[in-house]
Amino acid sequence: MSPLTDEQLSAAASACLELQRTGQDIHSKRPFAALLLAPDNTTVLMSSLSLSHVRHAEAELARNAADNYAWDYLAKTTLISTWEPCAMCAGTIYWANIGRLVYLASEKTLQGLIGEGNAENLTLDMPCRTVFASGQTEVEVIGPVSGWEEKVVQDSQRYWRKEK
């Protein structure tokens, strides 16, 4: 798998955050977005928004990718997510055989943003790295990404302030 350059990472992070903004502003979706980069680290193959509290952006994208792309091809792709995938999403990324995950903001930061006991998003204290470490194939993980976590939080506050 070819490494992500700083320019590729920045472009993908920007596109993912813009997808999250569009999801909130135009489609009234929760502030979670994911996109899948081709092995060239620049071509966006597909993207997804959070559809509900059980149909998360990362899991929806990973399932669609597994349905549409070859197993070996997916091992060379990168999933970019605005937030660290929960255990369900990490498991789906693993089973889809997506080779690399980049998340912009951590699950711990999300929990601090939304508060304890928020039924809209009951966060799990299980880092995606823990889920992947339990598997038989490696998923490279990059995140949270310095400089982007703050941008994701700032955008997401618009939604979570309405929910409180």
PDB file of C-alpha atoms in Angstrom:
ATOM      1  CA  MET A   1       0.000   0.000   0.000  1.00  0.00           C
ATOM      2  CA  SER A   2       1.436   3.357  -0.958  1.00  0.00           C
ATOM      3  CA  PRO A   3       1.843   5.851   1.881  1.00  0.00           C
ATOM      4  CA  LEU A   4      -0.395   8.897   2.056  1.00  0.00           C
ATOM      5  CA  THR A   5       1.397  12.158   1.408  1.00  0.00           C
ATOM      6  CA  ASP A   6       0.565  15.178   3.540  1.00  0.00           C
ATOM      7  CA  GLU A   7      -1.134  16.736   0.491  1.00  0.00           C
ATOM      8  CA  GLN A   8      -3.265  13.628  -0.141  1.00  0.00           C
ATOM      9  CA  LEU A   9      -4.230  13.405   3.523  1.00  0.00           C
ATOM     10  CA  SER A  10      -5.170  17.076   3.646  1.00  0.00           C
ATOM     11  CA  ALA A  11      -7.260  16.839   0.458  1.00  0.00           C
ATOM     12  CA  ALA A  12      -9.084  13.727   1.683  1.00  0.00           C
ATOM     13  CA  ALA A  13      -9.677  15.198   5.157  1.00  0.00           C
ATOM     14  CA  SER A  14     -11.062  18.369   3.617  1.00  0.00           C
ATOM     15  CA  ALA A  15     -13.385  16.398   1.316  1.00  0.00           C
ATOM     16  CA  CYS A  16     -14.612  14.253   4.210  1.00  0.00           C
ATOM     17  CA  LEU A  17     -15.317  17.247   6.437  1.00  0.00           C
ATOM     18  CA  GLU A  18     -17.141  18.954   3.568  1.00  0.00           C
ATOM     19  CA  LEU A  19     -19.246  15.801   3.149  1.00  0.00           C
ATOM     20  CA  GLN A  20     -20.121  15.965   6.854  1.00  0.00           C
ATOM     21  CA  ARG A  21     -21.124  19.644   6.488  1.00  0.00           C
ATOM     22  CA  THR A  22     -23.244  18.899   3.438  1.00  0.00           C
ATOM     23  CA  GLY A  23     -24.866  15.994   5.249  1.00  0.00           C
ATOM     24  CA  GLN A  24     -25.945  18.283   8.068  1.00  0.00           C
ATOM     25  CA  ASP A  25     -26.856  21.355   6.037  1.00  0.00           C
ATOM     26  CA  ILE A  26     -28.605  19.831   3.038  1.00  0.00           C
ATOM     27  CA  HIS A  27     -29.703  16.373   4.138  1.00  0.00           C
ATOM     28  CA  SER A  28     -30.324  16.910   7.878  1.00  0.00           C
ATOM     29  CA  LYS A  29     -27.999  14.030   8.788  1.00  0.00           C
ATOM     30  CA  ARG A  30     -25.934  13.436  11.902  1.00  0.00           C
ATOM     31  CA  PRO A  31     -22.362  14.814  11.792  1.00  0.00           C
ATOM     32  CA  PHE A  32     -20.528  11.697  10.658  1.00  0.00           C
ATOM     33  CA  ALA A  33     -19.068  11.105   7.199  1.00  0.00           C
ATOM     34  CA  ALA A  34     -16.748   8.637   5.510  1.00  0.00           C
ATOM     35  CA  LEU A  35     -15.180   8.255   2.100  1.00  0.00           C
ATOM     36  CA  LEU A  36     -13.129   5.551   0.415  1.00  0.00           C
ATOM     37  CA  LEU A  37      -9.945   6.378  -1.469  1.00  0.00           C
ATOM     38  CA  ALA A  38      -8.646   4.227  -4.314  1.00  0.00           C
ATOM     39  CA  PRO A  39      -5.100   2.837  -4.078  1.00  0.00           C
ATOM     40  CA  ASP A  40      -3.824   6.025  -5.780  1.00  0.00           C
ATOM     41  CA  ASN A  41      -4.808   7.866  -2.541  1.00  0.00           C
ATOM     42  CA  THR A  42      -6.621  10.591  -4.499  1.00  0.00           C
ATOM     43  CA  THR A  43      -9.627   9.087  -6.300  1.00  0.00           C
ATOM     44  CA  VAL A  44     -12.776   8.942  -4.155  1.00  0.00           C
ATOM     45  CA  LEU A  45     -14.514   5.649  -4.915  1.00  0.00           C
ATOM     46  CA  MET A  46     -17.565   6.196  -2.713  1.00  0.00           C
ATOM     47  CA  SER A  47     -18.789   8.091   0.308  1.00  0.00           C
ATOM     48  CA  SER A  48     -21.404   7.731   3.001  1.00  0.00           C
ATOM     49  CA  LEU A  49     -23.188   9.694   5.685  1.00  0.00           C
ATOM     50  CA  SER A  50     -24.600   8.432   8.960  1.00  0.00           C
ATOM     51  CA  LEU A  51     -28.129   7.274   8.194  1.00  0.00           C
ATOM     52  CA  SER A  52     -29.225   6.560  11.763  1.00  0.00           C
ATOM     53  CA  HIS A  53     -27.889   5.658  15.186  1.00  0.00           C
ATOM     54  CA  VAL A  54     -27.330   2.069  13.938  1.00  0.00           C
ATOM     55  CA  ARG A  55     -26.455   2.755  10.295  1.00  0.00           C
ATOM     56  CA  HIS A  56     -23.163   4.581  10.738  1.00  0.00           C
ATOM     57  CA  ALA A  57     -21.279   6.158   7.844  1.00  0.00           C
ATOM     58  CA  GLU A  58     -18.233   3.888   8.122  1.00  0.00           C
ATOM     59  CA  ALA A  59     -20.209   0.634   8.322  1.00  0.00           C
ATOM     60  CA  GLU A  60     -22.484   1.635   5.444  1.00  0.00           C
ATOM     61  CA  LEU A  61     -19.473   2.534   3.308  1.00  0.00           C
ATOM     62  CA  ALA A  62     -17.567  -0.660   4.195  1.00  0.00           C
ATOM     63  CA  ARG A  63     -20.583  -2.848   3.369  1.00  0.00           C
ATOM     64  CA  ASN A  64     -21.111  -1.091   0.034  1.00  0.00           C
ATOM     65  CA  ALA A  65     -17.411  -1.357  -0.767  1.00  0.00           C
ATOM     66  CA  ALA A  66     -17.400  -5.091   0.006  1.00  0.00           C
ATOM     67  CA  ASP A  67     -20.389  -5.536  -2.319  1.00  0.00           C
ATOM     68  CA  ASN A  68     -18.776  -3.601  -5.175  1.00  0.00           C
ATOM     69  CA  TYR A  69     -15.000  -4.143  -5.071  1.00  0.00           C
ATOM     70  CA  ALA A  70     -12.704  -7.150  -4.983  1.00  0.00           C
ATOM     71  CA  TRP A  71     -11.255  -8.309  -1.659  1.00  0.00           C
ATOM     72  CA  ASP A  72      -7.635  -7.834  -2.789  1.00  0.00           C
ATOM     73  CA  TYR A  73      -8.393  -4.378  -4.193  1.00  0.00           C
ATOM     74  CA  LEU A  74      -9.959  -3.205  -0.914  1.00  0.00           C
ATOM     75  CA  ALA A  75      -6.790  -4.167   0.954  1.00  0.00           C
ATOM     76  CA  LYS A  76      -5.093  -1.311  -0.952  1.00  0.00           C
ATOM     77  CA  THR A  77      -7.777   1.305  -0.211  1.00  0.00           C
ATOM     78  CA  THR A  78      -8.096   3.908   2.538  1.00  0.00           C
ATOM     79  CA  LEU A  79     -11.254   4.791   4.450  1.00  0.00           C
ATOM     80  CA  ILE A  80     -11.296   8.395   5.706  1.00  0.00           C
ATOM     81  CA  SER A  81     -13.729   9.185   8.522  1.00  0.00           C
ATOM     82  CA  THR A  82     -14.523  12.383  10.356  1.00  0.00           C
ATOM     83  CA  TRP A  83     -14.779  10.434  13.635  1.00  0.00           C
ATOM     84  CA  GLU A  84     -13.030   7.354  15.005  1.00  0.00           C
ATOM     85  CA  PRO A  85     -15.125   4.317  14.070  1.00  0.00           C
ATOM     86  CA  CYS A  86     -16.989   2.582  16.866  1.00  0.00           C
ATOM     87  CA  ALA A  87     -16.511  -1.157  17.485  1.00  0.00           C
ATOM     88  CA  MET A  88     -19.331  -2.031  15.051  1.00  0.00           C
ATOM     89  CA  CYS A  89     -17.813   0.089  12.280  1.00  0.00           C
ATOM     90  CA  ALA A  90     -14.268  -1.099  12.962  1.00  0.00           C
ATOM     91  CA  GLY A  91     -15.474  -4.684  12.702  1.00  0.00           C
ATOM     92  CA  THR A  92     -17.190  -3.945   9.395  1.00  0.00           C
ATOM     93  CA  ILE A  93     -14.059  -2.229   8.040  1.00  0.00           C
ATOM     94  CA  TYR A  94     -12.050  -5.279   9.094  1.00  0.00           C
ATOM     95  CA  TRP A  95     -14.450  -7.767   7.479  1.00  0.00           C
ATOM     96  CA  ALA A  96     -14.540  -5.714   4.271  1.00  0.00           C
ATOM     97  CA  ASN A  97     -10.711  -5.977   4.138  1.00  0.00           C
ATOM     98  CA  ILE A  98     -10.121  -2.233   3.823  1.00  0.00           C
ATOM     99  CA  GLY A  99      -6.384  -1.814   4.329  1.00  0.00           C
ATOM    100  CA  ARG A 100      -6.101   1.598   5.951  1.00  0.00           C
ATOM    101  CA  LEU A 101      -8.244   3.825   8.135  1.00  0.00           C
ATOM    102  CA  VAL A 102      -7.709   7.524   8.730  1.00  0.00           C
ATOM    103  CA  TYR A 103      -9.954   9.181  11.290  1.00  0.00           C
ATOM    104  CA  LEU A 104      -9.877  12.888  12.006  1.00  0.00           C
ATOM    105  CA  ALA A 105     -11.292  13.022  15.556  1.00  0.00           C
ATOM    106  CA  SER A 106     -11.315  10.481  18.399  1.00  0.00           C
ATOM    107  CA  GLU A 107     -14.183   8.634  20.050  1.00  0.00           C
ATOM    108  CA  LYS A 108     -13.063  10.094  23.418  1.00  0.00           C
ATOM    109  CA  THR A 109     -13.420  13.610  21.999  1.00  0.00           C
ATOM    110  CA  LEU A 110     -16.871  12.715  20.665  1.00  0.00           C
ATOM    111  CA  GLN A 111     -17.953  11.472  24.078  1.00  0.00           C
ATOM    112  CA  GLY A 112     -16.808  14.739  25.631  1.00  0.00           C
ATOM    113  CA  LEU A 113     -18.725  16.688  22.999  1.00  0.00           C
ATOM    114  CA  ILE A 114     -22.062  14.868  23.325  1.00  0.00           C
ATOM    115  CA  GLY A 115     -21.963  14.043  27.043  1.00  0.00           C
ATOM    116  CA  GLU A 116     -22.785  10.921  29.030  1.00  0.00           C
ATOM    117  CA  GLY A 117     -25.941   8.967  28.312  1.00  0.00           C
ATOM    118  CA  ASN A 118     -26.862  10.689  25.057  1.00  0.00           C
ATOM    119  CA  ALA A 119     -29.323   8.213  23.489  1.00  0.00           C
ATOM    120  CA  GLU A 120     -28.581   9.668  20.054  1.00  0.00           C
ATOM    121  CA  ASN A 121     -25.033   8.300  20.299  1.00  0.00           C
ATOM    122  CA  LEU A 122     -24.070   6.024  23.177  1.00  0.00           C
ATOM    123  CA  THR A 123     -20.323   5.963  22.600  1.00  0.00           C
ATOM    124  CA  LEU A 124     -18.307   2.840  23.397  1.00  0.00           C
ATOM    125  CA  ASP A 125     -14.997   3.114  25.196  1.00  0.00           C
ATOM    126  CA  MET A 126     -13.310   0.705  22.780  1.00  0.00           C
ATOM    127  CA  PRO A 127     -10.713   2.216  20.467  1.00  0.00           C
ATOM    128  CA  CYS A 128     -10.780   0.951  16.889  1.00  0.00           C
ATOM    129  CA  ARG A 129      -7.143  -0.098  17.277  1.00  0.00           C
ATOM    130  CA  THR A 130      -8.261  -2.587  19.951  1.00  0.00           C
ATOM    131  CA  VAL A 131     -10.797  -4.123  17.568  1.00  0.00           C
ATOM    132  CA  PHE A 132      -8.269  -4.359  14.724  1.00  0.00           C
ATOM    133  CA  ALA A 133      -5.582  -5.833  17.010  1.00  0.00           C
ATOM    134  CA  SER A 134      -7.926  -8.760  17.665  1.00  0.00           C
ATOM    135  CA  GLY A 135      -8.034  -9.678  13.971  1.00  0.00           C
ATOM    136  CA  GLN A 136      -5.920 -11.853  11.704  1.00  0.00           C
ATOM    137  CA  THR A 137      -5.132  -9.211   9.084  1.00  0.00           C
ATOM    138  CA  GLU A 138      -3.608  -5.798   9.657  1.00  0.00           C
ATOM    139  CA  VAL A 139      -5.515  -2.559   9.223  1.00  0.00           C
ATOM    140  CA  GLU A 140      -3.219   0.459   9.251  1.00  0.00           C
ATOM    141  CA  VAL A 141      -4.670   3.198  11.469  1.00  0.00           C
ATOM    142  CA  ILE A 142      -3.879   6.908  11.354  1.00  0.00           C
ATOM    143  CA  GLY A 143      -5.696   9.189  13.750  1.00  0.00           C
ATOM    144  CA  PRO A 144      -6.720  11.391  15.261  1.00  0.00           C
ATOM    145  CA  VAL A 145      -5.160  13.741  12.725  1.00  0.00           C
ATOM    146  CA  SER A 146      -3.539  16.814  14.218  1.00  0.00           C
ATOM    147  CA  GLY A 147      -5.231  20.045  13.191  1.00  0.00           C
ATOM    148  CA  TRP A 148      -8.335  18.285  11.880  1.00  0.00           C
ATOM    149  CA  GLU A 149      -9.873  17.110  15.151  1.00  0.00           C
ATOM    150  CA  GLU A 150     -10.641  20.704  16.127  1.00  0.00           C
ATOM    151  CA  LYS A 151     -12.305  21.368  12.751  1.00  0.00           C
ATOM    152  CA  VAL A 152     -14.479  18.263  13.046  1.00  0.00           C
ATOM    153  CA  VAL A 153     -15.519  19.193  16.586  1.00  0.00           C
ATOM    154  CA  GLN A 154     -16.346  22.754  15.559  1.00  0.00           C
ATOM    155  CA  ASP A 155     -18.553  21.541  12.712  1.00  0.00           C
ATOM    156  CA  SER A 156     -20.191  18.810  14.813  1.00  0.00           C
ATOM    157  CA  GLN A 157     -21.091  21.209  17.625  1.00  0.00           C
ATOM    158  CA  ARG A 158     -23.787  22.664  15.374  1.00  0.00           C
ATOM    159  CA  TYR A 159     -25.674  19.369  15.527  1.00  0.00           C
ATOM    160  CA  TRP A 160     -25.025  18.379  19.137  1.00  0.00           C
ATOM    161  CA  ARG A 161     -26.017  21.810  20.471  1.00  0.00           C
ATOM    162  CA  LYS A 162     -29.434  21.344  18.859  1.00  0.00           C
ATOM    163  CA  GLU A 163     -29.796  17.891  20.452  1.00  0.00           C
ATOM    164  CA  LYS A 164     -29.085  18.938  24.053  1.00  0.00           C
TER     165      LYS A 164
END
